[in-house]
mmCIF file of C-alpha atoms in Angstrom:
data_model
loop_
_atom_site.group_PDB
_atom_site.id
_atom_site.type_symbol
_atom_site.label_atom_id
_atom_site.label_comp_id
_atom_site.label_asym_id
_atom_site.label_seq_id
_atom_site.Cartn_x
_atom_site.Cartn_y
_atom_site.Cartn_z
ATOM 1 C CA LEU A 1 -0.096 -0.092 0.029
ATOM 2 C CA ALA A 2 2.796 2.471 0.864
ATOM 3 C CA SER A 3 4.256 2.135 -2.558
ATOM 4 C CA LYS A 4 1.115 3.582 -3.854
ATOM 5 C CA VAL A 5 1.004 6.826 -2.056
ATOM 6 C CA ASN A 6 3.074 9.924 -2.467
ATOM 7 C CA LYS A 7 7.021 9.119 -1.830
ATOM 8 C CA SER A 8 7.359 12.235 0.456
ATOM 9 C CA ILE A 9 5.330 10.892 3.188
ATOM 10 C CA ASN A 10 7.160 9.929 6.373
ATOM 11 C CA ILE A 11 6.843 6.322 6.581
ATOM 12 C CA TRP A 12 8.009 6.344 10.440
ATOM 13 C CA LYS A 13 5.105 8.518 11.072
ATOM 14 C CA VAL A 14 2.567 6.200 9.398
ATOM 15 C CA ARG A 15 3.992 3.090 11.196
ATOM 16 C CA PHE A 16 3.629 5.033 14.507
ATOM 17 C CA TRP A 17 0.019 6.115 13.592
ATOM 18 C CA LEU A 18 -0.737 2.494 12.698
ATOM 19 C CA LEU A 19 0.848 1.209 15.738
ATOM 20 C CA LEU A 20 -1.703 3.250 17.811
ATOM 21 C CA PHE A 21 -4.519 3.153 15.498
ATOM 22 C CA SER A 22 -6.516 0.375 17.346
ATOM 23 C CA SER A 23 -6.235 2.641 20.546
ATOM 24 C CA THR A 24 -9.229 4.827 21.347
ATOM 25 C CA ALA A 25 -8.980 8.677 20.923
ATOM 26 C CA GLN A 26 -8.403 9.286 24.427
ATOM 27 C CA GLU A 27 -5.511 6.530 24.595
ATOM 28 C CA TYR A 28 -4.070 7.869 21.561
ATOM 29 C CA LYS A 29 -4.149 11.464 23.092
ATOM 30 C CA GLN A 30 -2.375 10.126 26.200
ATOM 31 C CA THR A 31 0.367 8.198 24.089
ATOM 32 C CA ILE A 32 1.118 11.393 22.527
ATOM 33 C CA MET A 33 1.376 13.111 25.751
ATOM 34 C CA ASP A 34 3.388 10.519 27.240
ATOM 35 C CA LEU A 35 6.122 10.367 24.518
ATOM 36 C CA HIS A 36 6.248 14.009 24.861
ATOM 37 C CA VAL A 37 5.546 14.434 21.032
ATOM 38 C CA GLU A 38 6.084 18.001 19.793
ATOM 39 C CA GLU A 39 2.878 19.913 20.086
ATOM 40 C CA THR A 40 2.304 20.386 16.359
ATOM 41 C CA LEU A 41 2.887 16.935 15.406
ATOM 42 C CA GLY A 42 0.929 15.738 18.081
ATOM 43 C CA GLU A 43 -1.875 17.885 17.091
ATOM 44 C CA ARG A 44 -1.520 16.768 13.661
ATOM 45 C CA VAL A 45 -1.429 13.134 14.545
ATOM 46 C CA ILE A 46 -4.692 13.281 16.447
ATOM 47 C CA ASN A 47 -6.342 15.199 13.568
ATOM 48 C CA ILE A 48 -5.312 12.369 11.108
ATOM 49 C CA TYR A 49 -6.587 9.787 13.596
ATOM 50 C CA SER A 50 -9.959 11.435 13.671
ATOM 51 C CA ILE A 51 -10.236 12.019 9.991
ATOM 52 C CA ALA A 52 -9.323 8.581 9.158
ATOM 53 C CA LYS A 53 -11.891 7.282 11.715
ATOM 54 C CA PHE A 54 -14.514 9.507 10.311
ATOM 55 C CA VAL A 55 -13.838 8.640 6.754
ATOM 56 C CA SER A 56 -13.718 4.993 7.331
ATOM 57 C CA LYS A 57 -16.994 5.064 9.387
ATOM 58 C CA LYS A 58 -18.552 6.954 6.351
ATOM 59 C CA ILE A 59 -17.311 4.431 3.694
ATOM 60 C CA LYS A 60 -18.440 1.724 5.783
ATOM 61 C CA GLY A 61 -21.976 3.030 6.157
ATOM 62 C CA MET A 62 -22.112 3.356 2.137
ATOM 63 C CA LYS A 63 -24.533 0.491 1.107
ATOM 64 C CA THR A 64 -22.597 -0.182 -2.312
ATOM 65 C CA PRO A 65 -19.919 2.293 -2.677
ATOM 66 C CA ARG A 66 -19.541 3.658 -6.157
ATOM 67 C CA PRO A 67 -16.051 4.738 -7.359
ATOM 68 C CA SER A 68 -17.252 8.431 -7.766
ATOM 69 C CA GLU A 69 -18.368 8.258 -3.995
ATOM 70 C CA ILE A 70 -14.968 6.922 -2.849
ATOM 71 C CA TYR A 71 -13.340 9.570 -4.975
ATOM 72 C CA GLN A 72 -15.090 12.486 -3.458
ATOM 73 C CA THR A 73 -14.553 11.053 -0.224
ATOM 74 C CA LEU A 74 -10.628 10.739 -0.531
ATOM 75 C CA THR A 75 -9.831 13.337 -2.870
ATOM 76 C CA LYS A 76 -8.974 16.107 -0.466
ATOM 77 C CA LEU A 77 -7.212 13.931 2.133
ATOM 78 C CA THR A 78 -3.491 13.399 2.608
ATOM 79 C CA ASP A 79 -1.735 10.286 1.839
ATOM 80 C CA GLU A 80 -1.359 9.605 5.389
ATOM 81 C CA GLU A 81 -4.929 10.158 5.997
ATOM 82 C CA ILE A 82 -5.747 7.638 3.218
ATOM 83 C CA LEU A 83 -3.417 5.184 4.516
ATOM 84 C CA LEU A 84 -4.909 5.145 7.970
ATOM 85 C CA THR A 85 -8.586 5.067 6.466
ATOM 86 C CA CYS A 86 -7.445 2.057 4.732
ATOM 87 C CA VAL A 87 -6.448 0.410 7.966
ATOM 88 C CA ALA A 88 -9.615 1.520 9.561
ATOM 89 C CA LEU A 89 -11.609 -0.099 6.825
ATOM 90 C CA GLY A 90 -10.012 -3.613 7.307
ATOM 91 C CA ASP A 91 -9.304 -6.081 4.655
ATOM 92 C CA LYS A 92 -13.073 -6.466 3.169
ATOM 93 C CA LEU A 93 -13.134 -2.935 2.045
ATOM 94 C CA ALA A 94 -9.375 -1.945 1.527
ATOM 95 C CA TYR A 95 -9.859 -2.831 -2.157
ATOM 96 C CA LEU A 96 -11.853 0.691 -2.311
ATOM 97 C CA ILE A 97 -8.681 2.655 -1.119
ATOM 98 C CA PHE A 98 -6.416 0.501 -3.613
ATOM 99 C CA ALA A 99 -8.716 1.175 -6.680
ATOM 100 C CA TYR A 100 -8.673 4.936 -5.737
ATOM 101 C CA LEU A 101 -4.735 4.900 -5.312
ATOM 102 C CA GLU A 102 -3.809 2.910 -8.241
ATOM 103 C CA LYS A 103 -6.319 4.172 -10.728
ATOM 104 C CA ASP A 104 -9.277 6.586 -9.925
ATOM 105 C CA ARG A 105 -7.618 9.466 -8.506
ATOM 106 C CA TYR A 106 -5.807 10.016 -11.829
ATOM 107 C CA ILE A 107 -8.792 9.715 -14.197
ATOM 108 C CA LYS A 108 -9.912 13.030 -15.850
ATOM 109 C CA PRO A 109 -12.677 13.666 -18.105
ATOM 110 C CA ALA A 110 -11.865 13.889 -21.758
ATOM 111 C CA LEU A 111 -13.601 17.174 -22.171
ATOM 112 C CA ASN A 112 -12.264 20.302 -20.433
ATOM 113 C CA GLY A 113 -13.610 23.886 -19.830
ATOM 114 C CA GLN A 114 -12.667 25.094 -23.394
ATOM 115 C CA ASP A 115 -14.615 22.287 -24.905
ATOM 116 C CA LEU A 116 -17.810 22.992 -22.852
ATOM 117 C CA LYS A 117 -17.450 26.541 -23.751
ATOM 118 C CA LYS A 118 -17.535 25.565 -27.514
ATOM 119 C CA MET A 119 -20.634 23.409 -26.999
ATOM 120 C CA GLY A 120 -22.241 26.657 -25.525
ATOM 121 C CA VAL A 121 -21.860 26.136 -21.710
ATOM 122 C CA PRO A 122 -20.858 29.545 -20.153
ATOM 123 C CA ALA A 123 -17.677 29.744 -18.001
ATOM 124 C CA SER A 124 -19.533 29.704 -14.465
ATOM 125 C CA GLU A 125 -20.000 27.600 -11.427
ATOM 126 C CA GLU A 126 -22.366 25.476 -13.750
ATOM 127 C CA MET A 127 -19.534 24.523 -15.811
ATOM 128 C CA GLY A 128 -17.539 23.383 -12.739
ATOM 129 C CA ASP A 129 -20.569 21.223 -11.608
ATOM 130 C CA LEU A 130 -20.952 19.697 -15.160
ATOM 131 C CA LEU A 131 -17.214 18.887 -15.266
ATOM 132 C CA LYS A 132 -17.598 17.125 -11.758
ATOM 133 C CA GLU A 133 -20.858 15.344 -13.176
ATOM 134 C CA ILE A 134 -18.859 13.987 -16.187
ATOM 135 C CA LEU A 135 -15.880 12.911 -14.081
ATOM 136 C CA TYR A 136 -18.154 10.896 -11.652
ATOM 137 C CA ALA A 137 -19.974 9.274 -14.532
ATOM 138 C CA LYS A 138 -16.592 8.404 -16.094
ATOM 139 C CA LEU A 139 -15.574 6.703 -12.670
ATOM 140 C CA ASP A 140 -18.710 4.779 -12.396
ATOM 141 C CA GLY A 141 -18.260 3.622 -15.977
ATOM 142 C CA LYS A 142 -20.936 5.386 -17.398
ATOM 143 C CA LEU A 143 -19.231 7.538 -19.645
ATOM 144 C CA LEU A 144 -16.319 5.954 -21.669
ATOM 145 C CA THR A 145 -15.343 7.934 -24.541
ATOM 146 C CA LYS A 146 -15.099 11.597 -25.375
ATOM 147 C CA LYS A 147 -18.027 11.047 -27.591
ATOM 148 C CA GLN A 148 -20.037 9.925 -24.672
ATOM 149 C CA GLU A 149 -18.959 12.836 -22.694
ATOM 150 C CA GLU A 150 -20.048 15.203 -25.385
ATOM 151 C CA GLU A 151 -23.506 13.494 -25.818
ATOM 152 C CA TYR A 152 -23.923 13.941 -22.004
ATOM 153 C CA VAL A 153 -23.109 17.617 -22.276
ATOM 154 C CA ARG A 154 -25.884 18.148 -24.917
ATOM 155 C CA ASP A 155 -28.364 16.245 -23.131
ATOM 156 C CA ARG A 156 -27.785 18.617 -19.904
ATOM 157 C CA ILE A 157 -27.799 21.566 -22.401
ATOM 158 C CA GLN A 158 -31.124 20.510 -23.456
ATOM 159 C CA GLN A 159 -32.588 19.636 -20.118
ATOM 160 C CA LYS A 160 -31.603 23.380 -19.148
ATOM 161 C CA GLY A 161 -33.730 24.344 -21.973
#
């Protein structure tokens, strides 16, 4: 798993967090204090711990997680947070994290803002939302080609009227 994440992460920190991850939040905080961990690092560790626990609970609560849901959940997390989330999910759901790390986080729509502009979509928040819709549909396997993306945009333009 570590080979699939950013090479700049401090692996010793991740190992430390993993070692303590089965602890309760209070035990985690106490260990940080007992080890006299630098205050800013201690706060960061506790934040990562909390984020990973929260995100893993959110993913476990999804009935049938779609790649787009995992993408939306993980895309703003650091690699350390993703690693700990994977640990918190356990073996049964770790494949979701692997798919995100190996493939899904690199997927981009074939269309871009310039393409949408040429199709008549004004540069606006609506354009950004439409690009996100295309990305999520692509992640979920609903849009496979640029032509399908273009058809999707045309349909959305017609719906708007």
